[in-house]
mmCIF file of C-alpha atoms in Angstrom:
data_model
loop_
_atom_site.group_PDB
_atom_site.id
_atom_site.type_symbol
_atom_site.label_atom_id
_atom_site.label_comp_id
_atom_site.label_asym_id
_atom_site.label_seq_id
_atom_site.Cartn_x
_atom_site.Cartn_y
_atom_site.Cartn_z
ATOM 1 C CA MET A 1 2.208 -16.007 15.140
ATOM 2 C CA SER A 2 5.299 -13.984 15.973
ATOM 3 C CA SER A 3 6.462 -13.513 19.546
ATOM 4 C CA THR A 4 5.745 -9.785 19.253
ATOM 5 C CA GLU A 5 2.075 -10.320 18.480
ATOM 6 C CA LEU A 6 -0.588 -9.949 21.153
ATOM 7 C CA PRO A 7 -3.585 -12.221 21.667
ATOM 8 C CA SER A 8 -6.552 -11.285 19.537
ATOM 9 C CA LEU A 9 -8.651 -8.567 21.131
ATOM 10 C CA LEU A 10 -11.282 -7.843 18.523
ATOM 11 C CA THR A 11 -12.583 -9.894 15.657
ATOM 12 C CA ALA A 12 -14.613 -9.105 12.595
ATOM 13 C CA THR A 13 -17.781 -9.805 14.541
ATOM 14 C CA ALA A 14 -16.991 -6.852 16.797
ATOM 15 C CA SER A 15 -16.957 -4.330 13.944
ATOM 16 C CA PRO A 16 -19.310 -1.440 14.616
ATOM 17 C CA LYS A 17 -21.379 0.474 12.127
ATOM 18 C CA ALA A 18 -19.616 3.698 11.223
ATOM 19 C CA SER A 19 -20.398 6.391 8.700
ATOM 20 C CA ALA A 20 -20.265 5.377 5.051
ATOM 21 C CA VAL A 21 -16.923 5.168 3.287
ATOM 22 C CA ARG A 22 -16.557 7.623 0.446
ATOM 23 C CA VAL A 23 -16.799 6.153 -3.054
ATOM 24 C CA ALA A 24 -15.357 8.300 -5.835
ATOM 25 C CA PRO A 25 -17.218 8.802 -9.115
ATOM 26 C CA GLY A 26 -16.529 5.842 -11.380
ATOM 27 C CA GLU A 27 -15.697 3.506 -8.471
ATOM 28 C CA ARG A 28 -17.557 0.608 -6.899
ATOM 29 C CA LEU A 29 -17.150 -0.828 -3.430
ATOM 30 C CA ARG A 30 -18.069 -4.376 -2.494
ATOM 31 C CA SER A 31 -17.428 -6.735 0.406
ATOM 32 C CA VAL A 32 -15.882 -10.161 -0.198
ATOM 33 C CA ARG A 33 -16.118 -12.874 2.469
ATOM 34 C CA LEU A 34 -13.234 -15.308 2.740
ATOM 35 C CA PRO A 35 -12.205 -17.845 5.401
ATOM 36 C CA GLY A 36 -11.321 -15.834 8.509
ATOM 37 C CA ILE A 37 -11.484 -12.422 6.846
ATOM 38 C CA THR A 38 -13.832 -10.045 5.055
ATOM 39 C CA LEU A 39 -12.245 -7.684 2.546
ATOM 40 C CA SER A 40 -13.615 -4.474 1.112
ATOM 41 C CA VAL A 41 -12.706 -4.235 -2.587
ATOM 42 C CA ARG A 42 -12.723 -0.970 -4.549
ATOM 43 C CA SER A 43 -12.894 -1.284 -8.322
ATOM 44 C CA ARG A 44 -13.518 0.574 -11.551
ATOM 45 C CA PRO A 45 -15.433 -0.768 -14.554
ATOM 46 C CA PRO A 46 -12.847 -1.942 -17.120
ATOM 47 C CA ALA A 47 -12.459 0.225 -20.214
ATOM 48 C CA ARG A 48 -13.048 -2.869 -22.339
ATOM 49 C CA GLU A 49 -13.416 -6.598 -21.989
ATOM 50 C CA GLY A 50 -10.385 -8.828 -21.698
ATOM 51 C CA LEU A 51 -8.014 -6.452 -19.918
ATOM 52 C CA PRO A 52 -5.544 -8.151 -17.553
ATOM 53 C CA PRO A 53 -6.398 -7.721 -13.852
ATOM 54 C CA ALA A 54 -4.507 -5.450 -11.469
ATOM 55 C CA VAL A 55 -4.687 -5.517 -7.662
ATOM 56 C CA TYR A 56 -3.478 -2.685 -5.387
ATOM 57 C CA VAL A 57 -2.395 -2.981 -1.735
ATOM 58 C CA HIS A 58 -2.093 0.102 0.503
ATOM 59 C CA GLY A 59 0.301 0.841 3.357
ATOM 60 C CA LEU A 60 0.071 1.124 7.129
ATOM 61 C CA GLY A 61 -2.959 3.171 8.154
ATOM 62 C CA GLY A 62 -4.011 3.600 4.534
ATOM 63 C CA SER A 63 -6.893 2.225 2.518
ATOM 64 C CA SER A 64 -7.931 1.329 -1.011
ATOM 65 C CA GLN A 65 -8.692 5.005 -1.583
ATOM 66 C CA ASN A 66 -4.955 5.656 -1.709
ATOM 67 C CA TRP A 67 -5.058 4.283 -5.279
ATOM 68 C CA SER A 68 -8.011 6.365 -6.489
ATOM 69 C CA ALA A 69 -5.765 8.814 -8.344
ATOM 70 C CA LEU A 70 -3.764 6.164 -10.190
ATOM 71 C CA MET A 71 -6.496 3.721 -11.207
ATOM 72 C CA PRO A 72 -8.252 5.997 -13.756
ATOM 73 C CA LEU A 73 -4.908 6.654 -15.469
ATOM 74 C CA VAL A 74 -4.416 2.962 -16.254
ATOM 75 C CA ASP A 75 -8.034 2.209 -17.193
ATOM 76 C CA GLY A 76 -7.087 1.249 -20.735
ATOM 77 C CA LEU A 77 -4.287 -1.033 -19.591
ATOM 78 C CA VAL A 78 -5.698 -3.098 -16.725
ATOM 79 C CA ASP A 79 -8.890 -4.025 -14.893
ATOM 80 C CA SER A 80 -8.265 -2.449 -11.470
ATOM 81 C CA GLU A 81 -9.203 -3.597 -7.964
ATOM 82 C CA ALA A 82 -7.836 -2.107 -4.736
ATOM 83 C CA LEU A 83 -8.087 -3.957 -1.428
ATOM 84 C CA ASP A 84 -8.670 -2.693 2.091
ATOM 85 C CA LEU A 85 -6.384 -4.836 4.237
ATOM 86 C CA PRO A 86 -8.034 -6.454 7.284
ATOM 87 C CA GLY A 87 -8.652 -3.809 9.950
ATOM 88 C CA PHE A 88 -8.174 -0.881 7.548
ATOM 89 C CA GLY A 89 -10.434 1.097 5.264
ATOM 90 C CA ASP A 90 -13.828 -0.602 5.306
ATOM 91 C CA SER A 91 -12.501 -4.106 6.072
ATOM 92 C CA PRO A 92 -13.157 -5.449 9.591
ATOM 93 C CA PRO A 93 -10.341 -7.021 11.639
ATOM 94 C CA PRO A 94 -9.256 -10.596 10.820
ATOM 95 C CA ASP A 95 -10.791 -13.307 12.979
ATOM 96 C CA ASP A 96 -7.381 -14.458 14.241
ATOM 97 C CA GLY A 97 -6.044 -10.963 15.001
ATOM 98 C CA ASP A 98 -2.965 -11.641 12.851
ATOM 99 C CA TYR A 99 -1.627 -8.346 11.467
ATOM 100 C CA SER A 100 1.862 -9.595 10.639
ATOM 101 C CA VAL A 101 3.271 -9.058 7.157
ATOM 102 C CA THR A 102 2.651 -12.739 6.513
ATOM 103 C CA GLY A 103 -0.906 -12.464 7.856
ATOM 104 C CA HIS A 104 -1.635 -9.612 5.443
ATOM 105 C CA ALA A 105 0.085 -11.509 2.613
ATOM 106 C CA ARG A 106 -2.108 -14.493 3.393
ATOM 107 C CA ALA A 107 -5.199 -12.272 3.061
ATOM 108 C CA VAL A 108 -4.050 -11.031 -0.359
ATOM 109 C CA ILE A 109 -3.306 -14.573 -1.531
ATOM 110 C CA ARG A 110 -6.688 -15.791 -0.324
ATOM 111 C CA TYR A 111 -8.356 -13.085 -2.346
ATOM 112 C CA LEU A 112 -6.316 -13.771 -5.493
ATOM 113 C CA ASP A 113 -6.911 -17.513 -5.226
ATOM 114 C CA SER A 114 -10.626 -17.105 -4.643
ATOM 115 C CA ALA A 115 -11.106 -14.515 -7.403
ATOM 116 C CA GLY A 116 -9.426 -16.772 -9.949
ATOM 117 C CA ARG A 117 -8.207 -13.777 -11.950
ATOM 118 C CA GLY A 118 -4.477 -14.369 -11.664
ATOM 119 C CA PRO A 119 -1.835 -13.806 -12.605
ATOM 120 C CA VAL A 120 -2.348 -10.109 -11.844
ATOM 121 C CA HIS A 121 -0.384 -6.902 -12.093
ATOM 122 C CA LEU A 122 0.279 -6.413 -8.383
ATOM 123 C CA PHE A 123 0.890 -2.976 -6.815
ATOM 124 C CA GLY A 124 2.011 -2.181 -3.259
ATOM 125 C CA ASN A 125 2.899 0.955 -1.294
ATOM 126 C CA SER A 126 5.145 0.860 1.796
ATOM 127 C CA LEU A 127 3.769 -1.884 4.073
ATOM 128 C CA GLY A 128 1.816 -2.973 1.000
ATOM 129 C CA GLY A 129 5.160 -3.186 -0.810
ATOM 130 C CA ALA A 130 6.516 -5.591 1.801
ATOM 131 C CA ILE A 131 3.313 -7.610 1.628
ATOM 132 C CA THR A 132 3.270 -7.861 -2.170
ATOM 133 C CA THR A 133 6.977 -8.721 -2.254
ATOM 134 C CA ARG A 134 6.241 -11.699 -0.024
ATOM 135 C CA VAL A 135 3.237 -12.663 -2.160
ATOM 136 C CA ALA A 136 5.287 -12.492 -5.376
ATOM 137 C CA ALA A 137 8.102 -14.574 -3.866
ATOM 138 C CA LEU A 138 5.881 -17.308 -2.437
ATOM 139 C CA ARG A 139 3.248 -17.439 -5.179
ATOM 140 C CA PRO A 140 4.857 -16.476 -8.507
ATOM 141 C CA ASP A 141 1.910 -18.070 -10.291
ATOM 142 C CA LEU A 142 -0.303 -15.231 -9.051
ATOM 143 C CA VAL A 143 1.843 -12.270 -10.156
ATOM 144 C CA ARG A 144 2.304 -10.986 -13.707
ATOM 145 C CA THR A 145 4.248 -7.822 -12.821
ATOM 146 C CA LEU A 146 5.078 -6.157 -9.508
ATOM 147 C CA THR A 147 4.989 -2.374 -8.945
ATOM 148 C CA LEU A 148 6.348 -1.139 -5.606
ATOM 149 C CA VAL A 149 5.977 2.459 -4.431
ATOM 150 C CA SER A 150 8.350 3.191 -1.517
ATOM 151 C CA PRO A 151 8.287 -0.447 -0.354
ATOM 152 C CA ALA A 152 8.925 -1.007 3.364
ATOM 153 C CA LEU A 153 11.937 -3.290 3.021
ATOM 154 C CA PRO A 154 14.334 -3.666 5.965
ATOM 155 C CA GLU A 155 16.726 -0.800 6.716
ATOM 156 C CA LEU A 156 19.484 -0.986 9.295
ATOM 157 C CA ARG A 157 19.636 2.797 9.663
ATOM 158 C CA VAL A 158 16.101 4.137 9.559
ATOM 159 C CA GLN A 159 15.408 7.830 9.118
ATOM 160 C CA ARG A 160 14.684 9.757 12.297
ATOM 161 C CA THR A 161 11.275 10.718 10.911
ATOM 162 C CA ALA A 162 10.398 7.021 10.661
ATOM 163 C CA VAL A 163 11.318 6.216 14.270
ATOM 164 C CA PRO A 164 7.829 6.970 15.699
ATOM 165 C CA THR A 165 6.370 4.221 13.509
ATOM 166 C CA ALA A 166 8.803 1.705 14.956
ATOM 167 C CA MET A 167 8.131 3.012 18.457
ATOM 168 C CA LEU A 168 4.435 2.302 18.000
ATOM 169 C CA ALA A 169 5.360 -1.385 17.950
ATOM 170 C CA LEU A 170 6.662 -1.244 21.518
ATOM 171 C CA PRO A 171 4.392 -2.529 24.293
ATOM 172 C CA GLY A 172 2.386 0.260 25.876
ATOM 173 C CA MET A 173 3.184 2.862 23.197
ATOM 174 C CA SER A 174 -0.276 2.661 21.639
ATOM 175 C CA ALA A 175 -1.881 3.567 24.950
ATOM 176 C CA LEU A 176 0.656 6.356 25.425
ATOM 177 C CA PHE A 177 -0.018 7.830 21.977
ATOM 178 C CA THR A 178 -3.749 7.581 22.591
ATOM 179 C CA ARG A 179 -3.494 9.532 25.847
ATOM 180 C CA PHE A 180 -1.087 12.070 24.401
ATOM 181 C CA THR A 181 -3.300 12.801 21.377
ATOM 182 C CA LYS A 182 -6.641 12.532 23.174
ATOM 183 C CA GLY A 183 -7.405 16.217 22.744
ATOM 184 C CA TRP A 184 -6.257 16.425 19.127
ATOM 185 C CA SER A 185 -8.878 17.138 16.511
ATOM 186 C CA ALA A 186 -9.204 15.133 13.319
ATOM 187 C CA GLU A 187 -7.920 18.206 11.489
ATOM 188 C CA GLN A 188 -4.728 18.259 13.553
ATOM 189 C CA ARG A 189 -4.137 14.581 12.936
ATOM 190 C CA VAL A 190 -4.611 14.946 9.186
ATOM 191 C CA ARG A 191 -2.167 17.855 9.047
ATOM 192 C CA GLY A 192 0.440 15.769 10.853
ATOM 193 C CA VAL A 193 0.036 12.850 8.494
ATOM 194 C CA THR A 194 0.087 15.125 5.442
ATOM 195 C CA ALA A 195 3.345 16.736 6.567
ATOM 196 C CA LEU A 196 4.925 13.318 7.012
ATOM 197 C CA CYS A 197 3.761 11.575 3.848
ATOM 198 C CA TYR A 198 3.793 14.270 1.163
ATOM 199 C CA GLY A 199 6.870 15.760 -0.426
ATOM 200 C CA ASP A 200 4.963 19.052 -0.608
ATOM 201 C CA PRO A 201 1.984 19.270 1.788
ATOM 202 C CA GLY A 202 0.981 22.527 0.109
ATOM 203 C CA ARG A 203 -0.385 20.509 -2.806
ATOM 204 C CA VAL A 204 -3.368 19.357 -0.765
ATOM 205 C CA THR A 205 -6.600 21.024 -1.898
ATOM 206 C CA GLU A 206 -9.221 22.365 0.476
ATOM 207 C CA GLU A 207 -11.711 19.787 -0.756
ATOM 208 C CA GLY A 208 -9.220 16.978 -0.332
ATOM 209 C CA PHE A 209 -8.367 18.133 3.162
ATOM 210 C CA ARG A 210 -12.056 18.236 4.155
ATOM 211 C CA ASN A 211 -12.544 14.729 2.800
ATOM 212 C CA ALA A 212 -9.522 13.517 4.738
ATOM 213 C CA VAL A 213 -10.832 15.037 7.963
ATOM 214 C CA GLU A 214 -14.209 13.345 7.465
ATOM 215 C CA GLU A 215 -12.492 10.012 6.923
ATOM 216 C CA MET A 216 -10.332 10.537 9.998
ATOM 217 C CA GLU A 217 -13.449 11.186 12.060
ATOM 218 C CA ARG A 218 -14.951 7.955 10.705
ATOM 219 C CA ARG A 219 -11.849 5.961 11.608
ATOM 220 C CA LEU A 220 -11.734 7.368 15.122
ATOM 221 C CA GLN A 221 -15.198 5.889 15.709
ATOM 222 C CA LEU A 222 -13.829 2.373 15.211
ATOM 223 C CA PRO A 223 -12.724 0.725 18.478
ATOM 224 C CA TYR A 224 -10.231 -1.515 16.672
ATOM 225 C CA MET A 225 -8.375 1.298 14.852
ATOM 226 C CA TRP A 226 -5.448 1.479 17.288
ATOM 227 C CA ASP A 227 -5.286 -2.291 17.597
ATOM 228 C CA ALA A 228 -4.966 -2.734 13.820
ATOM 229 C CA LEU A 229 -2.426 0.069 13.553
ATOM 230 C CA THR A 230 -0.279 -1.140 16.454
ATOM 231 C CA ARG A 231 -0.241 -4.804 15.462
ATOM 232 C CA SER A 232 0.557 -3.973 11.827
ATOM 233 C CA ALA A 233 3.442 -1.735 12.967
ATOM 234 C CA ARG A 234 4.727 -4.645 15.051
ATOM 235 C CA GLY A 235 4.383 -6.843 12.020
ATOM 236 C CA ILE A 236 6.707 -4.559 10.042
ATOM 237 C CA VAL A 237 9.302 -4.440 12.822
ATOM 238 C CA ASP A 238 9.114 -8.208 13.227
ATOM 239 C CA ALA A 239 9.560 -8.744 9.465
ATOM 240 C CA TYR A 240 12.637 -6.502 9.547
ATOM 241 C CA THR A 241 14.315 -8.807 12.071
ATOM 242 C CA LEU A 242 13.831 -12.043 10.156
ATOM 243 C CA GLY A 243 16.775 -13.676 8.436
ATOM 244 C CA GLY A 244 17.315 -16.641 6.174
ATOM 245 C CA GLN A 245 14.722 -17.610 3.607
ATOM 246 C CA HIS A 246 12.066 -15.526 5.398
ATOM 247 C CA SER A 247 14.033 -12.294 5.054
ATOM 248 C CA LEU A 248 12.219 -9.785 2.860
ATOM 249 C CA TRP A 249 15.455 -9.067 0.997
ATOM 250 C CA ARG A 250 15.970 -12.773 0.332
ATOM 251 C CA GLN A 251 12.403 -13.001 -0.876
ATOM 252 C CA ALA A 252 12.942 -9.967 -3.122
ATOM 253 C CA GLU A 253 15.721 -11.924 -4.834
ATOM 254 C CA ARG A 254 13.270 -14.747 -5.490
ATOM 255 C CA VAL A 255 10.662 -12.596 -7.243
ATOM 256 C CA LEU A 256 10.381 -13.707 -10.854
ATOM 257 C CA ALA A 257 7.963 -11.051 -12.081
ATOM 258 C CA PRO A 258 9.235 -7.920 -13.869
ATOM 259 C CA THR A 259 9.354 -5.277 -11.134
ATOM 260 C CA LEU A 260 8.877 -1.507 -11.187
ATOM 261 C CA LEU A 261 10.373 0.352 -8.212
ATOM 262 C CA VAL A 262 9.187 3.915 -7.501
ATOM 263 C CA TYR A 263 10.993 6.037 -4.894
ATOM 264 C CA GLY A 264 10.494 9.668 -3.860
ATOM 265 C CA ARG A 265 13.602 11.626 -2.931
ATOM 266 C CA ARG A 266 11.626 13.517 -0.261
ATOM 267 C CA ASP A 267 10.357 10.360 1.395
ATOM 268 C CA GLN A 268 10.561 10.730 5.188
ATOM 269 C CA LEU A 269 9.623 7.119 5.952
ATOM 270 C CA VAL A 270 11.512 4.909 3.502
ATOM 271 C CA GLY A 271 15.095 5.991 2.885
ATOM 272 C CA TYR A 272 15.851 6.840 -0.733
ATOM 273 C CA ARG A 273 19.268 5.245 -0.252
ATOM 274 C CA MET A 274 17.481 1.872 -0.297
ATOM 275 C CA ALA A 275 16.438 2.361 -3.931
ATOM 276 C CA GLN A 276 19.678 1.062 -5.432
ATOM 277 C CA ARG A 277 19.737 -1.961 -3.145
ATOM 278 C CA ALA A 278 16.181 -2.760 -4.185
ATOM 279 C CA ALA A 279 17.114 -2.412 -7.854
ATOM 280 C CA ARG A 280 19.934 -4.902 -7.328
ATOM 281 C CA SER A 281 17.809 -7.330 -5.325
ATOM 282 C CA PHE A 282 14.854 -7.746 -7.683
ATOM 283 C CA ARG A 283 16.234 -9.738 -10.567
ATOM 284 C CA ASP A 284 14.238 -8.006 -13.342
ATOM 285 C CA SER A 285 13.670 -4.446 -12.175
ATOM 286 C CA ARG A 286 13.508 -0.855 -13.289
ATOM 287 C CA LEU A 287 13.851 2.084 -10.920
ATOM 288 C CA VAL A 288 11.909 5.341 -11.078
ATOM 289 C CA SER A 289 13.201 8.262 -9.011
ATOM 290 C CA LEU A 290 10.847 11.204 -8.431
ATOM 291 C CA PRO A 291 12.793 14.187 -7.041
ATOM 292 C CA ASP A 292 9.815 16.044 -5.521
ATOM 293 C CA ALA A 293 7.748 13.099 -4.306
ATOM 294 C CA GLY A 294 7.408 11.912 -0.749
ATOM 295 C CA HIS A 295 6.146 8.575 0.507
ATOM 296 C CA VAL A 296 3.004 8.258 -1.614
ATOM 297 C CA ALA A 297 4.073 8.972 -5.182
ATOM 298 C CA MET A 298 0.968 7.297 -6.621
ATOM 299 C CA MET A 299 -1.057 10.128 -5.044
ATOM 300 C CA GLU A 300 1.391 12.973 -5.494
ATOM 301 C CA TYR A 301 2.486 12.171 -9.054
ATOM 302 C CA PRO A 302 0.057 9.548 -10.398
ATOM 303 C CA GLU A 303 0.837 10.499 -14.006
ATOM 304 C CA ALA A 304 4.514 9.662 -13.488
ATOM 305 C CA VAL A 305 3.705 6.309 -11.905
ATOM 306 C CA ALA A 306 1.195 5.501 -14.663
ATOM 307 C CA ALA A 307 3.731 6.414 -17.360
ATOM 308 C CA ALA A 308 6.374 4.223 -15.751
ATOM 309 C CA PHE A 309 3.889 1.348 -15.529
ATOM 310 C CA ARG A 310 3.091 1.743 -19.232
ATOM 311 C CA GLU A 311 6.804 1.580 -19.941
ATOM 312 C CA LEU A 312 7.071 -1.561 -17.821
ATOM 313 C CA LEU A 313 4.284 -3.206 -19.804
ATOM 314 C CA ALA A 314 5.872 -2.163 -23.095
ATOM 315 C CA ASP A 315 9.191 -3.545 -21.953
ATOM 316 C CA THR A 316 7.835 -6.793 -20.514
ATOM 317 C CA GLY A 317 9.372 -9.631 -22.448
ATOM 318 C CA LYS A 318 12.521 -7.647 -23.228
ATOM 319 C CA SER A 319 15.417 -8.894 -21.139
ATOM 320 C CA SER A 320 18.616 -7.170 -22.184
ATOM 321 C CA GLY A 321 20.497 -8.081 -19.010
ATOM 322 C CA ARG A 322 22.043 -4.608 -18.833
ATOM 323 C CA ALA A 323 21.062 -1.267 -17.376
ATOM 324 C CA ASP A 324 19.292 1.134 -19.717
ATOM 325 C CA GLN A 325 18.455 4.784 -19.199
ATOM 326 C CA VAL A 326 15.087 6.009 -20.369
ATOM 327 C CA SER A 327 12.985 9.037 -19.550
ATOM 328 C CA VAL A 328 9.414 8.865 -18.337
ATOM 329 C CA PRO A 329 7.227 11.854 -19.232
ATOM 330 C CA VAL A 330 5.378 13.399 -16.318
ATOM 331 C CA GLY A 331 2.194 15.208 -17.240
ATOM 332 C CA SER A 332 0.582 18.196 -15.628
ATOM 333 C CA GLY A 333 -0.892 17.760 -12.183
ATOM 334 C CA ARG A 334 -4.085 15.858 -11.582
ATOM 335 C CA ARG A 335 -6.730 17.232 -9.294
ATOM 336 C CA GLY A 336 -7.221 15.676 -5.909
ATOM 337 C CA TRP A 337 -5.818 12.386 -4.630
ATOM 338 C CA ASP A 338 -5.656 10.851 -1.225
ATOM 339 C CA LEU A 339 -2.989 10.770 1.386
ATOM 340 C CA ASP A 340 -1.877 7.452 2.784
ATOM 341 C CA ALA A 341 -0.957 7.452 6.450
ATOM 342 C CA ASP A 342 1.865 5.017 6.152
ATOM 343 C CA SER A 343 3.522 6.206 9.279
ATOM 344 C CA ALA A 344 1.538 5.550 12.349
ATOM 345 C CA SER A 345 2.629 8.898 13.664
ATOM 346 C CA ALA A 346 4.087 12.246 12.825
ATOM 347 C CA ALA A 347 5.509 12.313 16.263
ATOM 348 C CA ALA A 348 2.209 11.231 17.750
ATOM 349 C CA SER A 349 -0.162 12.628 15.136
ATOM 350 C CA ALA A 350 0.917 10.289 12.386
ATOM 351 C CA ALA A 351 0.016 7.458 14.665
ATOM 352 C CA THR A 352 -3.399 7.758 13.115
ATOM 353 C CA SER A 353 -4.335 7.328 9.494
ATOM 354 C CA ALA A 354 -5.740 9.745 6.965
ATOM 355 C CA SER A 355 -5.894 10.730 3.322
ATOM 356 C CA ALA A 356 -5.714 14.085 1.687
ATOM 357 C CA SER A 357 -6.184 15.225 -1.865
ATOM 358 C CA THR A 358 -3.841 17.349 -3.906
ATOM 359 C CA SER A 359 -4.129 19.577 -6.917
ATOM 360 C CA GLY A 360 -2.357 22.167 -8.940
ATOM 361 C CA SER A 361 -0.249 22.057 -12.032
ATOM 362 C CA THR A 362 2.774 19.860 -11.480
ATOM 363 C CA SER A 363 5.725 18.663 -13.421
ATOM 364 C CA ALA A 364 8.556 16.509 -12.219
ATOM 365 C CA SER A 365 11.543 14.956 -13.852
ATOM 366 C CA ALA A 366 11.601 11.216 -13.447
ATOM 367 C CA THR A 367 14.850 9.328 -13.800
ATOM 368 C CA VAL A 368 14.250 5.756 -14.771
ATOM 369 C CA SER A 369 16.959 3.165 -14.718
ATOM 370 C CA SER A 370 16.432 -0.416 -15.700
ATOM 371 C CA ALA A 371 18.349 -2.658 -13.318
ATOM 372 C CA ARG A 372 18.277 -6.154 -14.648
ATOM 373 C CA ALA A 373 21.139 -7.663 -12.730
ATOM 374 C CA ALA A 374 20.534 -11.367 -12.519
ATOM 375 C CA ALA A 375 20.358 -11.841 -8.759
ATOM 376 C CA SER A 376 20.913 -15.393 -7.600
ATOM 377 C CA SER A 377 17.974 -16.992 -5.876
ATOM 378 C CA ALA A 378 20.224 -18.425 -3.142
ATOM 379 C CA GLY A 379 18.835 -21.869 -3.766
ATOM 380 C CA SER A 380 16.059 -21.534 -1.229
ATOM 381 C CA ASP A 381 13.060 -20.815 -3.407
ATOM 382 C CA SER A 382 9.823 -21.976 -1.897
ATOM 383 C CA ALA A 383 7.178 -23.700 -3.857
ATOM 384 C CA PRO A 384 3.869 -21.897 -4.191
ATOM 385 C CA GLY A 385 2.150 -21.831 -0.846
ATOM 386 C CA ASP A 386 5.334 -22.441 1.150
ATOM 387 C CA GLY A 387 5.438 -21.737 4.851
ATOM 388 C CA SER A 388 5.920 -18.298 6.293
ATOM 389 C CA SER A 389 8.007 -16.933 9.116
ATOM 390 C CA GLU A 390 5.127 -17.359 11.493
ATOM 391 C CA GLY A 391 4.676 -20.961 10.449
ATOM 392 C CA GLY A 392 2.138 -22.602 8.199
ATOM 393 C CA PRO A 393 1.292 -21.951 4.567
ATOM 394 C CA VAL A 394 0.683 -18.422 3.410
ATOM 395 C CA GLY A 395 -1.763 -19.250 0.659
ATOM 396 C CA ASP A 396 -4.607 -21.428 1.800
ATOM 397 C CA GLY A 397 -7.227 -20.496 -0.725
ATOM 398 C CA GLY A 398 -10.913 -20.445 0.018
ATOM 399 C CA SER A 399 -13.888 -19.417 -2.027
ATOM 400 C CA ALA A 400 -15.226 -15.908 -2.014
ATOM 401 C CA GLY A 401 -18.721 -14.811 -1.282
ATOM 402 C CA VAL A 402 -19.842 -11.332 -2.253
ATOM 403 C CA ASP A 403 -21.860 -9.408 0.259
ATOM 404 C CA GLY A 404 -25.256 -8.345 -0.873
ATOM 405 C CA GLY A 405 -24.717 -4.599 -0.696
ATOM 406 C CA GLU A 406 -22.633 -2.841 -3.330
ATOM 407 C CA SER A 407 -21.897 0.870 -3.454
ATOM 408 C CA VAL A 408 -21.690 2.209 -6.987
ATOM 409 C CA ALA A 409 -20.690 5.578 -8.379
ATOM 410 C CA GLU A 410 -21.287 5.488 -12.103
ATOM 411 C CA GLU A 411 -20.054 8.876 -13.262
ATOM 412 C CA PRO A 412 -16.510 9.398 -14.532
ATOM 413 C CA PRO A 413 -14.015 10.575 -11.924
ATOM 414 C CA LYS A 414 -13.661 14.279 -11.334
ATOM 415 C CA GLY A 415 -12.529 16.386 -8.428
ATOM 416 C CA SER A 416 -11.127 14.711 -5.360
ATOM 417 C CA PRO A 417 -11.204 10.924 -5.626
ATOM 418 C CA GLY A 418 -11.981 10.465 -1.951
ATOM 419 C CA VAL A 419 -10.139 9.927 1.252
ATOM 420 C CA GLY A 420 -8.157 6.969 2.389
ATOM 421 C CA SER A 421 -7.985 6.151 6.034
#
């Protein structure tokens, strides 16, 4: 455990009963028990048998619902499952209270090992991008391709709008934010998060906004919400300070899987200037730039992300070793998708998490560059299951047990896909 982590305050056994999590039409929600953690897994029935598996990992304050807009668009390509990280969505806190990037990566690896479905097409947004980068570097046997949407990789000069997230990691700031926002309604909190995470907050539909407010109210009932948010924010800050073989940038260089990088030019949390560095760091990468997108492109422009992923699959196995320019078509807008709250605060409001849906006809130009510079691995590649910055192996396996209850929505998706937390 890192020196910035606090002793565990709440464990999975302390999880209260809150209102039901929304399940979009066509989705299923189940609970998977693993050593030390219980994960909520959102999935869609595969379009046909034999499709390769895909696993999605949300960002700070988000949930599996953040992928509800993208998953239907890749139904014919992959068999999709989205995870709620420990302490987020419908997953209770981890038993050991470890919310570091490595702790979250360990949870993902435990699930992949126990499910036995690897290698998978692995997706990550923001904090989820840092987590999946670490997973892909340490356990290349589990990852077929890697798709990163605004990954939270270390920046020396963070944007001013991202400073409140870092501040949340400071001792006492969680209590301060809680007092400062005590009188704020769920609606106010959702508006703050929407303004921070979307390139154009005006795209949020009334239905999507109502769903996001309901989910915010559900999250506020959970006594461990602030604990999970604060510790995960500290985990990001701590990961940014690590050097050597545990540096996220060093681990990015060690990723063997073909990598798709998606950045929004209106992102207020992850600087767009980091896109080119990321393209150089991942040894087999292609970069998608969305001019009008913010921090959660998979919700704002899911068609663009799906098209780029199709291109990645089509191009997998081609290794030209030079940069190519291709265009990715972006279709008309899709109705309703959720907002990830990957900043813990918009000033103080984005310190909480929410989702919102968007709609309206949309088109965006996507510039895609394939950056296949052969980055050296610096000679420090870890074997699968190598130790993490906090010490000890990241992947320690374990067998999964599926909880008895399963929520099912059998109809095809339509309208707002639901709210992420």
